[in-house]
Coordinates of C-alpha atoms and ligand atoms in Angstrom, one line a residue:
X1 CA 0.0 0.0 0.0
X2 CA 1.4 3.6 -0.9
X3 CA 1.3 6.1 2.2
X4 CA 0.3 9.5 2.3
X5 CA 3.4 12.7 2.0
X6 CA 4.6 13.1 5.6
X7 CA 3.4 10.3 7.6
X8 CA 3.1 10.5 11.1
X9 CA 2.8 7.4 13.0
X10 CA 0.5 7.4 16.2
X11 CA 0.3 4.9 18.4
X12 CA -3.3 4.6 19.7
X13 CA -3.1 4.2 23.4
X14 CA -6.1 1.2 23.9
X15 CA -7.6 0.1 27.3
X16 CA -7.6 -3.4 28.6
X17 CA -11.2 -4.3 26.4
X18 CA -9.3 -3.1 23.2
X19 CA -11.4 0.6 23.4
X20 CA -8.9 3.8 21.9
X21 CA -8.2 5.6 25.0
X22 CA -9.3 9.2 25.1
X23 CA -5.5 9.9 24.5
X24 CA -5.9 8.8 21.1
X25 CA -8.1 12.8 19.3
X26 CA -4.9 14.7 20.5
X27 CA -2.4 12.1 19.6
X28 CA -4.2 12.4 15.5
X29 CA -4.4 15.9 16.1
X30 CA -1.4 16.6 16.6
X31 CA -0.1 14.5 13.9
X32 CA -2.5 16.2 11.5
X33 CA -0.7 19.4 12.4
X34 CA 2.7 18.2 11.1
X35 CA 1.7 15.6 8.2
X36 CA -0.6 13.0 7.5
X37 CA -1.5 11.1 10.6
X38 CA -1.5 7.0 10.3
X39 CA -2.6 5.3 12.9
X40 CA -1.5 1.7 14.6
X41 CA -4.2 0.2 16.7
X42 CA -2.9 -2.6 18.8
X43 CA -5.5 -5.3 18.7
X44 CA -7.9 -4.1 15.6
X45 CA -10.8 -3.8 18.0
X46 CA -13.6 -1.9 15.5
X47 CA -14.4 0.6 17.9
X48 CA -10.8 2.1 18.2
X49 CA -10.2 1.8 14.6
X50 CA -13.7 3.9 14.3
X51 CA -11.8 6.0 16.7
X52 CA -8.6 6.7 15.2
X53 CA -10.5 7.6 11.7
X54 CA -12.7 10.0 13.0
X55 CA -10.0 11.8 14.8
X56 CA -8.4 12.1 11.4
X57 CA -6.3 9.1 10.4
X58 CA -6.8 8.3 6.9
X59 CA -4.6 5.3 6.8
X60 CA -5.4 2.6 10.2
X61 CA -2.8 0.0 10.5
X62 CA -4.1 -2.9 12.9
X63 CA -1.9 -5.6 14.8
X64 CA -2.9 -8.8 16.2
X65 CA -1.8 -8.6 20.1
X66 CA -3.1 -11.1 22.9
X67 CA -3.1 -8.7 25.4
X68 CA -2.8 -4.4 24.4
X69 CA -1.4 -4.0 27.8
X70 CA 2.0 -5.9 27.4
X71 CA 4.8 -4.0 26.0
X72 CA 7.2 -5.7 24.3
X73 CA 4.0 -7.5 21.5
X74 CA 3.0 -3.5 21.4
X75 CA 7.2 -2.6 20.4
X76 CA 7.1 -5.3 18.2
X77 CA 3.4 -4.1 16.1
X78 CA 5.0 -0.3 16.2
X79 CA 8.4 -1.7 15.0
X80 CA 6.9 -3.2 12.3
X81 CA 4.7 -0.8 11.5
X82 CA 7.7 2.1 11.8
X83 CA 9.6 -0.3 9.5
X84 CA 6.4 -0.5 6.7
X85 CA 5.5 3.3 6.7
X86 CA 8.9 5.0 7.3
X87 CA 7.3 7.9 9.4
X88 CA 8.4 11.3 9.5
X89 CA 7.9 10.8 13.7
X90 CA 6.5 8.7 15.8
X91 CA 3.6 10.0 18.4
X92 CA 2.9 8.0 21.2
X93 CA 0.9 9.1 24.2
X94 CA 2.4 9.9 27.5
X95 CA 1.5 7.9 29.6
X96 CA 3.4 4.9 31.7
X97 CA 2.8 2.6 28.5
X98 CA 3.6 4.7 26.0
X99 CA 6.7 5.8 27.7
X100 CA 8.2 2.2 27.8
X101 CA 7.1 1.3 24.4
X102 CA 8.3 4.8 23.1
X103 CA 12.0 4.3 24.5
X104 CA 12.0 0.3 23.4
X105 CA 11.6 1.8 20.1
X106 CA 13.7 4.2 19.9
X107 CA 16.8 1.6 21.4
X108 CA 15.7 -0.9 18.0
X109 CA 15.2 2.2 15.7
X110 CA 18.5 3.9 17.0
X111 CA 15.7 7.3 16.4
X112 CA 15.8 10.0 19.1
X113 CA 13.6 10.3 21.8
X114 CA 11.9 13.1 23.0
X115 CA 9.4 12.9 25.8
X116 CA 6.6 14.4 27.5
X117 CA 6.2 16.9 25.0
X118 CA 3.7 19.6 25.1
X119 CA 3.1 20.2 21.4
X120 CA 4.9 19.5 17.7
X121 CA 5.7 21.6 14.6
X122 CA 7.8 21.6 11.4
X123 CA 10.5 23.3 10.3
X124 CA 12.5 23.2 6.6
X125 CA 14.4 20.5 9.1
X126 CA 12.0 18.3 10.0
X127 CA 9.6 17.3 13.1
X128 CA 10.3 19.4 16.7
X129 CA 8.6 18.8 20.0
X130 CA 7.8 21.4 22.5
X131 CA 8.5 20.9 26.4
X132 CA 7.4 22.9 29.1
X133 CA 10.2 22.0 31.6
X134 CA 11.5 23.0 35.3
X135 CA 8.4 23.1 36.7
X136 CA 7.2 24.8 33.4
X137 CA 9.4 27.8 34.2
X138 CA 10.8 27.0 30.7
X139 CA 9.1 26.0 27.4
X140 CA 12.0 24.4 25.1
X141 CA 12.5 22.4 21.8
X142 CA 13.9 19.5 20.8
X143 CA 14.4 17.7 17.2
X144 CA 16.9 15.3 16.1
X145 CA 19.3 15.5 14.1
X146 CA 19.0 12.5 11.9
X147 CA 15.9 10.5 11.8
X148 CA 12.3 10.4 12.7
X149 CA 11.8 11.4 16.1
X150 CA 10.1 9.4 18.4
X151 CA 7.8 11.2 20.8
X152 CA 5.6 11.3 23.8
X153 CA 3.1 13.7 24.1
X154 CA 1.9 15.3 27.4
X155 CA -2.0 13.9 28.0
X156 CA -4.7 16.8 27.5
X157 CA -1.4 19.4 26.4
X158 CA -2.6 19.5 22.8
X159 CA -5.9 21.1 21.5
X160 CA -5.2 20.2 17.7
X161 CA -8.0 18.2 16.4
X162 CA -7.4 16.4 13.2
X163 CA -10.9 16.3 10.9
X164 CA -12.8 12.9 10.3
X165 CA -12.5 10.6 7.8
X166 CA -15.4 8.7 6.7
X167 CA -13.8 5.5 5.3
X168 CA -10.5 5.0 5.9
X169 CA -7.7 2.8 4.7
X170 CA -7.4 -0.4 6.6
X171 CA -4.6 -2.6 6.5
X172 CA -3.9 -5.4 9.2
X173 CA -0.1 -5.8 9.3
X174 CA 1.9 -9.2 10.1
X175 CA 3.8 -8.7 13.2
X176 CA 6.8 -11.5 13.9
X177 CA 7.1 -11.3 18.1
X178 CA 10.8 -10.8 18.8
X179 CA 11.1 -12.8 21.2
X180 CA 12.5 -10.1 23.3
X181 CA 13.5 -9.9 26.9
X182 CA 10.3 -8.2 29.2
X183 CA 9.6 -8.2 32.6
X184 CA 7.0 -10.2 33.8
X185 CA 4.8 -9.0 35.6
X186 CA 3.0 -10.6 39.4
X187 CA -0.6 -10.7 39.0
X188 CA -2.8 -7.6 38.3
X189 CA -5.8 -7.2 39.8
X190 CA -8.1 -4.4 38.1
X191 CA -10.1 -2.7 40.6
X192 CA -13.2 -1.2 39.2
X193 CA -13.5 2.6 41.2
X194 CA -17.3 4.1 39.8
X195 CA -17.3 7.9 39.4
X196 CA -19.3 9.9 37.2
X197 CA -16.2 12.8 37.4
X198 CA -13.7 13.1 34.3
X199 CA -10.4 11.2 35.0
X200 CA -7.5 13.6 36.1
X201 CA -5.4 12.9 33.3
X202 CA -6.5 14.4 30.3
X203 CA -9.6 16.0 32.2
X204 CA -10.5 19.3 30.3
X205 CA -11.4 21.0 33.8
X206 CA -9.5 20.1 37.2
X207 CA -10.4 21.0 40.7
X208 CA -7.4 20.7 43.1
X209 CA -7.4 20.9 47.2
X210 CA -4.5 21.4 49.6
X211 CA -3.5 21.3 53.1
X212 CA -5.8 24.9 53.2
X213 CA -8.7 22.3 53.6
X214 CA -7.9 21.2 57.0
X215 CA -9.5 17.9 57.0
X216 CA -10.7 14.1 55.0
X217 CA -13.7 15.6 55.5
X218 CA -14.0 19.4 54.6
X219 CA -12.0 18.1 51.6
X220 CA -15.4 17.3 49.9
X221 CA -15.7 21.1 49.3
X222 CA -13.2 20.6 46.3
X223 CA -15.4 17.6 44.7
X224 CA -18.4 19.7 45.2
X225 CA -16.9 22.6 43.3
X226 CA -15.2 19.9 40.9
X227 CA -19.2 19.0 40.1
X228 CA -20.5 21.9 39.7
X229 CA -17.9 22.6 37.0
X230 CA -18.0 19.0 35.7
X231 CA -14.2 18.7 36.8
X232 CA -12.1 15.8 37.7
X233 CA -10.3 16.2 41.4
X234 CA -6.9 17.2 41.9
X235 CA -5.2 17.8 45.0
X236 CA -1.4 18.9 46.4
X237 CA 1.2 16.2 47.9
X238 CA 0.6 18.0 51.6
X239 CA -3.4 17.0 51.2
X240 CA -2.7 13.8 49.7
X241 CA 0.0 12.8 52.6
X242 CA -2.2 14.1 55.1
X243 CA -5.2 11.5 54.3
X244 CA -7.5 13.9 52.5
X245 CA -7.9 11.8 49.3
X246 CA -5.9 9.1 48.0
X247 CA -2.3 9.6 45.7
X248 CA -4.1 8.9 42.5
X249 CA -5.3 12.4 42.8
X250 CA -1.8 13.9 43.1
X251 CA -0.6 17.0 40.9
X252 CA 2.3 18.0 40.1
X253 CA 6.1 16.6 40.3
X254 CA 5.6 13.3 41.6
X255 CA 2.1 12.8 40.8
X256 CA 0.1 13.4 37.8
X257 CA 1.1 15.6 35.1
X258 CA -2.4 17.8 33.8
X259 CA -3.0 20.6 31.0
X260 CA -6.6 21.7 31.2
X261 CA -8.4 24.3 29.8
X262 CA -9.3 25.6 33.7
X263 CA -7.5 24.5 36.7
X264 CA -8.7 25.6 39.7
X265 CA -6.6 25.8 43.1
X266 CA -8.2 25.8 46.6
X267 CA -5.8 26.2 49.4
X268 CA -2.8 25.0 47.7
X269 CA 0.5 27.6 48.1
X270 CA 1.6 26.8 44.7
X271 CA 5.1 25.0 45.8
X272 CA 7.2 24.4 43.0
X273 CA 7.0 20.8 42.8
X274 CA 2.7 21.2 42.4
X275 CA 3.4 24.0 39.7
X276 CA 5.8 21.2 37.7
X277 CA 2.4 19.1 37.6
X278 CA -0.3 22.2 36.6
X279 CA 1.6 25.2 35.5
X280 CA 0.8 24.1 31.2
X281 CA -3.0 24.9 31.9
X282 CA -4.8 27.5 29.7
X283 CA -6.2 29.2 32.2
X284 CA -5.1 28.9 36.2
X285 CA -7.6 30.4 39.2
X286 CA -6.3 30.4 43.0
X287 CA -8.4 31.0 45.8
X288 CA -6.0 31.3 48.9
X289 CA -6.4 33.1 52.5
X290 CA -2.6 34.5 51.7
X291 CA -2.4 36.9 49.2
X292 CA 1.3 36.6 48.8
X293 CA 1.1 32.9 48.5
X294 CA 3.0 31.6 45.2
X295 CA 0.3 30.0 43.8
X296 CA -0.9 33.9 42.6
X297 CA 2.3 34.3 40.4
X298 CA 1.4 32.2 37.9
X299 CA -2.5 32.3 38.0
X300 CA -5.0 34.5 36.0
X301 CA -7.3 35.1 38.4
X302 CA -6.9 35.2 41.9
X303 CA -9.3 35.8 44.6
X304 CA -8.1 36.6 48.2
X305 CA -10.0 34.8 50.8
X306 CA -11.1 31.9 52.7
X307 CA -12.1 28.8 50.7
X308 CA -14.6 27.7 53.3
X309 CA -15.9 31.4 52.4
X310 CA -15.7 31.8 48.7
X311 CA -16.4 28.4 47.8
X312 CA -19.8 27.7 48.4
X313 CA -20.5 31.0 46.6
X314 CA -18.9 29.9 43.4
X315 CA -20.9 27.1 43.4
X316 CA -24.3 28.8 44.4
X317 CA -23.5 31.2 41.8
X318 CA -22.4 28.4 38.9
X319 CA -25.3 26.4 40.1
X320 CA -27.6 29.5 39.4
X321 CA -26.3 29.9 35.9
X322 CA -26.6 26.6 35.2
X323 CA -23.3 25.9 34.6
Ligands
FAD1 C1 10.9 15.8 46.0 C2 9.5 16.5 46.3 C3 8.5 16.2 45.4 C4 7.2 16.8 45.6 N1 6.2 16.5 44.8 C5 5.0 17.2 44.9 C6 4.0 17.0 44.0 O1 4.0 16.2 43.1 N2 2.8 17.7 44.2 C7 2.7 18.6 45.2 O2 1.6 19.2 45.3 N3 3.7 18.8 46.1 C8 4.9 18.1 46.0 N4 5.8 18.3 46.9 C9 5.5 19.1 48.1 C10 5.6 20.6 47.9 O3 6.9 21.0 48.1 C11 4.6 21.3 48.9 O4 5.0 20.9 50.2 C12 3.2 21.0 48.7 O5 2.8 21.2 47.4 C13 2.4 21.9 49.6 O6 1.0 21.6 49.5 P1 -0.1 22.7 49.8 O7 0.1 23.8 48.9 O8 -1.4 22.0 49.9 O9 0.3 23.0 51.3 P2 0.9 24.4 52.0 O10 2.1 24.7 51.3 O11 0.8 24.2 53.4 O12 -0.2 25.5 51.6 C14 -1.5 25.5 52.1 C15 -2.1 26.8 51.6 O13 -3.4 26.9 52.0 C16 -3.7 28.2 52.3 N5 -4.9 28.1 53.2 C17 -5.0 27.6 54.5 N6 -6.2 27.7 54.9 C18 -7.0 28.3 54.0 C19 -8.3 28.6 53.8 N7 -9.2 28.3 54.8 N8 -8.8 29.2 52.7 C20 -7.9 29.5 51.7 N9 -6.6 29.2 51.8 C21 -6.1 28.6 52.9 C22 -2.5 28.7 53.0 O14 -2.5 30.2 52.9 C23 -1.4 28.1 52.1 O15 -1.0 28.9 51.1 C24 7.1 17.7 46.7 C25 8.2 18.0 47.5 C26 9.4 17.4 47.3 C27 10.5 17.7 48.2

């Protein structure tokens, strides 16, 4: 099969039951942005291949895998698919699978590896990646230079949508396993947590609490504002180590990386480590008892004042518009 000019190859990021994750619009869009976006869907499932086409892959490569969630049959499918297409770059989604697969492919490709990116673009040269870095004190670029670039890209950084296509090109590709050294893993147990909130990473809106909440419970004042707004839940390392809500929820340096549209910040003092985690959102607004508390340098609206205070008056108010 001949392949579009510029192909960009995009690993679609699929859950355990074969679905594209909700990585998978962002990862085509931004692949749209810099050439023609084909995409590689581990496991052929329908659905994700539905998925990848009407984020704007005109070309869907599937592989037979047993199980999406193993990485070394996933190296081998993107390897092969690399190897087939001969990409301009290589976008695979940030997160804790697509960072192994991304730097297993790079080691068999010999390509360059650039990760947690925030955003790509072209020059006469070729394919760069954008990272927002230090805490997100500095934005910086990387590109190779030889090769196609392999990168990861930041979940919910890119707003780049590519445009439907209604029937795409569908080719299932023969993977030969490798054979490669992996780890094995114990036994995984999947636990099942119902919630009708968007998941922290990727969420397009994120409510975050800190130690300024006091307590397990008065921490609920941060998911009642997170439903009003139809937010996922955040929350700072002090609120998190102090029993509020559990780790999942952490932002920032050692917890979860996030780039939404609106990030809101109750009672957090915007520590460096938090800002590394929250400081790429469009649009940042702190509500803090301290006026000179950090947290008020970087955000675009700031109001002065006690959460316990303010809060249920944003969400009387929201709740009176409606939303
Ligand atoms: C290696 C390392 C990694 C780390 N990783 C992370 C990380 O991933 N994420 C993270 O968040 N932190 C991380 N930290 C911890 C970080 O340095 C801070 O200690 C932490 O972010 C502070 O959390 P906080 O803002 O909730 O608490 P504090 O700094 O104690 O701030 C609480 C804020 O609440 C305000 N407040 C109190 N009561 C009210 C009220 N009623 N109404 C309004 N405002 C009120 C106070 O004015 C204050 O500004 C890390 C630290 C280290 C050393």
């Amino acid at each position: 099969m001949g392949y579009p000019e510029n192909p960009i190859l995009v690993l679609v990021d699929v859950t355990p039951a074969g679905d594209a994750a909700p990585s998978t619009s962002a990862l085509l869009g931004a692949a749209s942005t810099i050439g023609s976006p084909i995409a590689l869907v581990p496991g052929g499932a329908q659905s994700a291949v539905d998925a990848a086409a009407a984020a704007g892959a005109a070309v869907v490569l599937t592989a037979a895998v047993d199980d999406t969630q193993l990485i070394v049959p996933l190296v081998d499918a993107l390897h092969t698919a690399y190897a087939r297409v001969q990409p301009d770059a290589v976008l695979v989604s940030n997160s804790i699978v697509g960072r192994d697969v991304a730097g297993r492919l790079a080691v068999r490709t010999r390509g360059a590896l650039s990760v947690d990116a925030i955003g790509v673009s072209r020059d006469d040269q070729g394919v760069v990646a954008h990272h927002s870095v230090y805490g997100g004190a500095y934005l910086v670029d990387s590109a190779p230079t030889y090769g196609a670039p392999i990168v990861t890209v930041r979940q919910g950084a890119v707003e780049a949508r590519g445009e439907a296509v209604a029937s795409p090109a569908v080719e299932e590709l023969e993977v030969v396993g490798s054979g490669a050294a992996a780890a094995t893993a114990g036994p995984v147990e999947a636990i099942e947590q119902e919630s009708s909130r968007p998941e922290l990473r990727g969420a397009a809106r994120v409510v975050s609490g800190g130690r300024g909440l006091g307590s397990k419970e008065q921490f609920a004042l941060v998911e009642q504002l997170a439903d009003a707004l139809g937010a996922a839940v955040g929350a700072s390392r002090a609120a998190v180590d102090a029993g509020y809500i559990p780790y999942a929820h952490q932002v920032g340096q050692t917890g979860v990386s996030v780039s939404p549209q609106l990030y809101v910040a109750l009672g957090i003092s915007g520590a460096i480590q938090h800002r590394a985690g929250m400081q790429t959102a469009k649009t940042i607004v702190a509500i803090n008892k301290d006026g000179e508390a950090p947290i008020f340098d970087i955000a675009d609206f700031g109001i002065v004042g006690d959460v316990f205070t303010v809060v249920p008056q944003v969400i009387q108010a929201l709740e009176a518009r409606g939303k």
